[in-house]
Tab-separated table of C-alpha atoms in Angstrom:
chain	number	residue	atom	x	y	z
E	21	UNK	CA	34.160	1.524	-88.257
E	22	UNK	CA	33.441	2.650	-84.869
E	23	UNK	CA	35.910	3.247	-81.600
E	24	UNK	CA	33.937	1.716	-78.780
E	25	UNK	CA	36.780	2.545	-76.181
E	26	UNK	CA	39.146	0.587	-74.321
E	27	UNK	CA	38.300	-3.572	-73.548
E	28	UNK	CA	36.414	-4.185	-70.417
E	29	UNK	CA	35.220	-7.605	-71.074
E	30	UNK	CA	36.512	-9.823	-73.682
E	31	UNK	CA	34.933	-13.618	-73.703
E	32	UNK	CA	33.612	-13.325	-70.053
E	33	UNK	CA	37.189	-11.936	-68.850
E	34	UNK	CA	37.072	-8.765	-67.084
E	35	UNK	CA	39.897	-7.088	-67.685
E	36	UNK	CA	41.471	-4.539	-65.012
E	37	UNK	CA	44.321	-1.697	-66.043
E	38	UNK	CA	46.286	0.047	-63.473
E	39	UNK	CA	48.692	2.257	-66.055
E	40	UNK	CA	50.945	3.990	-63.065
E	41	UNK	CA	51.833	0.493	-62.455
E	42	UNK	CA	51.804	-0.701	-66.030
E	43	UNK	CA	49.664	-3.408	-64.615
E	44	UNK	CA	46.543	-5.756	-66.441
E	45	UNK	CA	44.802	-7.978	-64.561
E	46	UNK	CA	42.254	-10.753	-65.750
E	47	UNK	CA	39.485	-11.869	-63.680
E	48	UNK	CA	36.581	-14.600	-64.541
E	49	UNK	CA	34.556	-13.438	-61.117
E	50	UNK	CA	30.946	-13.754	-62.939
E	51	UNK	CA	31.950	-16.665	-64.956
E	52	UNK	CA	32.931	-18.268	-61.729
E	53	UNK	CA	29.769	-17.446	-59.908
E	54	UNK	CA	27.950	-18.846	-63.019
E	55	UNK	CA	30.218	-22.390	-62.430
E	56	UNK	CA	28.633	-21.942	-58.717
E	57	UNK	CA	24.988	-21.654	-59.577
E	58	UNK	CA	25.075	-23.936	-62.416
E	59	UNK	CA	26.359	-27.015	-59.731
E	60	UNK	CA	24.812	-25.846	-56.673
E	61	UNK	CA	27.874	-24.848	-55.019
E	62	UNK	CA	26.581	-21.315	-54.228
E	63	UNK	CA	26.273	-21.574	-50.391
E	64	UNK	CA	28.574	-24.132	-49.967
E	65	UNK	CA	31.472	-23.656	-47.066
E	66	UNK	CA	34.476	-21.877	-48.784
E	67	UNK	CA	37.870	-24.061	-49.154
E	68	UNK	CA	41.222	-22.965	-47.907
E	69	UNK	CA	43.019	-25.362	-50.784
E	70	UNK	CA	42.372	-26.839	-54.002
E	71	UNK	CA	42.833	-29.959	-52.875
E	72	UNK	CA	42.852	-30.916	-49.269
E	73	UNK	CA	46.792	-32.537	-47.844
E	74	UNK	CA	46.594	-36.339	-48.032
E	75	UNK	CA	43.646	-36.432	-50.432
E	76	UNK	CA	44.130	-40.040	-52.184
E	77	UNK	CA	42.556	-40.962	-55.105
E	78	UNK	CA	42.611	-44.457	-57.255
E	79	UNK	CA	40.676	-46.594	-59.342
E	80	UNK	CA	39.885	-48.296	-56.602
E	81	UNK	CA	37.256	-45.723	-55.315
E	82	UNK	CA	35.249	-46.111	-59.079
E	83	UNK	CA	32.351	-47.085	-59.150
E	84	UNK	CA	31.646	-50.632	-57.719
E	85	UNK	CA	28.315	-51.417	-57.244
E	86	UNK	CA	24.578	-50.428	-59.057
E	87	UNK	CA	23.721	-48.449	-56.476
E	88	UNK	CA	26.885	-46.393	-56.732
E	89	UNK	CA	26.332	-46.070	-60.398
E	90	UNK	CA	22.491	-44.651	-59.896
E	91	UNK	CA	23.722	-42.125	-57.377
E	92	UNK	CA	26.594	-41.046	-59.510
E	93	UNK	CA	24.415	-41.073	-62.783
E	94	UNK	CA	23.208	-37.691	-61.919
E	95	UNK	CA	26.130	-36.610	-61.062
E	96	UNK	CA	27.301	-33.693	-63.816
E	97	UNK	CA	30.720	-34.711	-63.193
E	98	UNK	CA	32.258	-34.107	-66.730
E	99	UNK	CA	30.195	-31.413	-66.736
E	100	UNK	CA	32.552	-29.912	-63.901
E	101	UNK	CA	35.463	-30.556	-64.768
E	102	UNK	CA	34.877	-28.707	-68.111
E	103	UNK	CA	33.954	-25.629	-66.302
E	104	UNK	CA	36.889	-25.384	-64.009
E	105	UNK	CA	39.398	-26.060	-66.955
E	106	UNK	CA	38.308	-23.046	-68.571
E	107	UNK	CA	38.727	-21.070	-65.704
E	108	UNK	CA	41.968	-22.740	-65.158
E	109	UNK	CA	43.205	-22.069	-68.891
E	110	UNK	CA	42.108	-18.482	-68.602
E	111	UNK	CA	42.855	-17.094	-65.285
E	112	UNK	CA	43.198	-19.179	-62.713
E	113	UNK	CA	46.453	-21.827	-62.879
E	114	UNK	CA	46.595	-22.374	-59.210
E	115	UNK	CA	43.413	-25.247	-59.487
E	116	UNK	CA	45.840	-26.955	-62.545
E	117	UNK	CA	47.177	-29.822	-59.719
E	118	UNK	CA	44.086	-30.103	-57.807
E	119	UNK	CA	42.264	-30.513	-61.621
E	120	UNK	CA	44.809	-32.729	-63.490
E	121	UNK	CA	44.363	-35.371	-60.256
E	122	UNK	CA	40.267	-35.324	-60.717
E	123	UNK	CA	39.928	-35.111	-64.404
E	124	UNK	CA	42.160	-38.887	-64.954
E	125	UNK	CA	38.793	-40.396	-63.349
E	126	UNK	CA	36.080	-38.937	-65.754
E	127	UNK	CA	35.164	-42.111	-67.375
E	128	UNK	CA	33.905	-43.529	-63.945
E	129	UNK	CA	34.156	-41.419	-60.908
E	130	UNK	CA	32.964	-42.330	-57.748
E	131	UNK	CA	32.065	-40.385	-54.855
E	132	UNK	CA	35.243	-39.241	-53.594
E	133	UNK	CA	36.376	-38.079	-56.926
E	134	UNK	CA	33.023	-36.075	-56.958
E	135	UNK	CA	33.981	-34.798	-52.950
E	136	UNK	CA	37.693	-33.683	-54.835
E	137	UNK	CA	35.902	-31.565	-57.860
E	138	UNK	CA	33.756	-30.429	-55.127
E	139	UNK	CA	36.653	-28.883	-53.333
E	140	UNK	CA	38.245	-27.631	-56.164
E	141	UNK	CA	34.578	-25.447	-56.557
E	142	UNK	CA	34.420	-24.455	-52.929
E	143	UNK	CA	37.836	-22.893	-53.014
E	144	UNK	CA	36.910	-21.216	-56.155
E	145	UNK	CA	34.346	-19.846	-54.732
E	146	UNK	CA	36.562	-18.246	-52.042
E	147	UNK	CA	39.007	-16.700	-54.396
E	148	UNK	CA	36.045	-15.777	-56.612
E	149	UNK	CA	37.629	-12.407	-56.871
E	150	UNK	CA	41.005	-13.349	-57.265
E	151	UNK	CA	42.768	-12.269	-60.768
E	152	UNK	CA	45.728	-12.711	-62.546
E	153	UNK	CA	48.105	-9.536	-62.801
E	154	UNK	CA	50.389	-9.217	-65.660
E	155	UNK	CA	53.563	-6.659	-65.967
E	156	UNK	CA	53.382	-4.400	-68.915
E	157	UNK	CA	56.848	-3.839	-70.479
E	158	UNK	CA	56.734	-1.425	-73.259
């Protein structure tokens, strides 16, 4: 057996230690940079909320017609919303709301469902380096 030190990254979580403090924080910054890349979401505008104040959506907005099926056909929406649920199960529970709302339509999204997951991306993408900070009581 062999004593490779102290955790710095366990399963893609970075993992931050501020012992005066008795503080841990866990951040997924290069997982969530990854998410970026992976959906072209890189140089996107940066979001102020998860999901934007009066942002309606319904079964209504599914998918309607064939061309609306073609265009969302390449759409990796499941795809997505996988992604940002890890994130949200690991670190980041402020995109929870903003994720439950989106993931209902994954059978047959349409375009504004795609515009919501979208948002939920763009303000990960400001927050990137965001973390979540945990007390340490011995």
């Amino acid at each position: 057996m062999k004593d490779l030190g102290e955790d710095v990254y366990i399963l893609g979580i970075k993992i931050y230690r501020g012992r005066s403090k008795r503080l841990k924080g866990l951040s997924q910054s290069t997982y969530i940079v990854k998410v970026l890349n992976r959906f072209s979401m890189q140089d996107s505008k940066r979001g102020f909320l998860p999901m934007n104040h009066g942002t309606q959506l319904s079964k209504t907005q599914c998918l309607s017609t064939t061309d609306e099926q073609r265009t969302m056909s390449r759409v990796p929406y499941a795809s997505a919303i996988g992604s940002i649920i890890n994130t949200m199960l690991c670190t980041r529970p402020d995109v929870s709301y903003a994720l439950s709302v989106t993931s209902r339509y994954q059978a047959n999204p349409g375009i504004r469902h795609w515009n919501a997951v979208k948002n939920i991306l763009k303000f990960l993408r400001r927050t990137k380096d965001m973390f979540l900070v945990y007390n340490v009581i011995t």
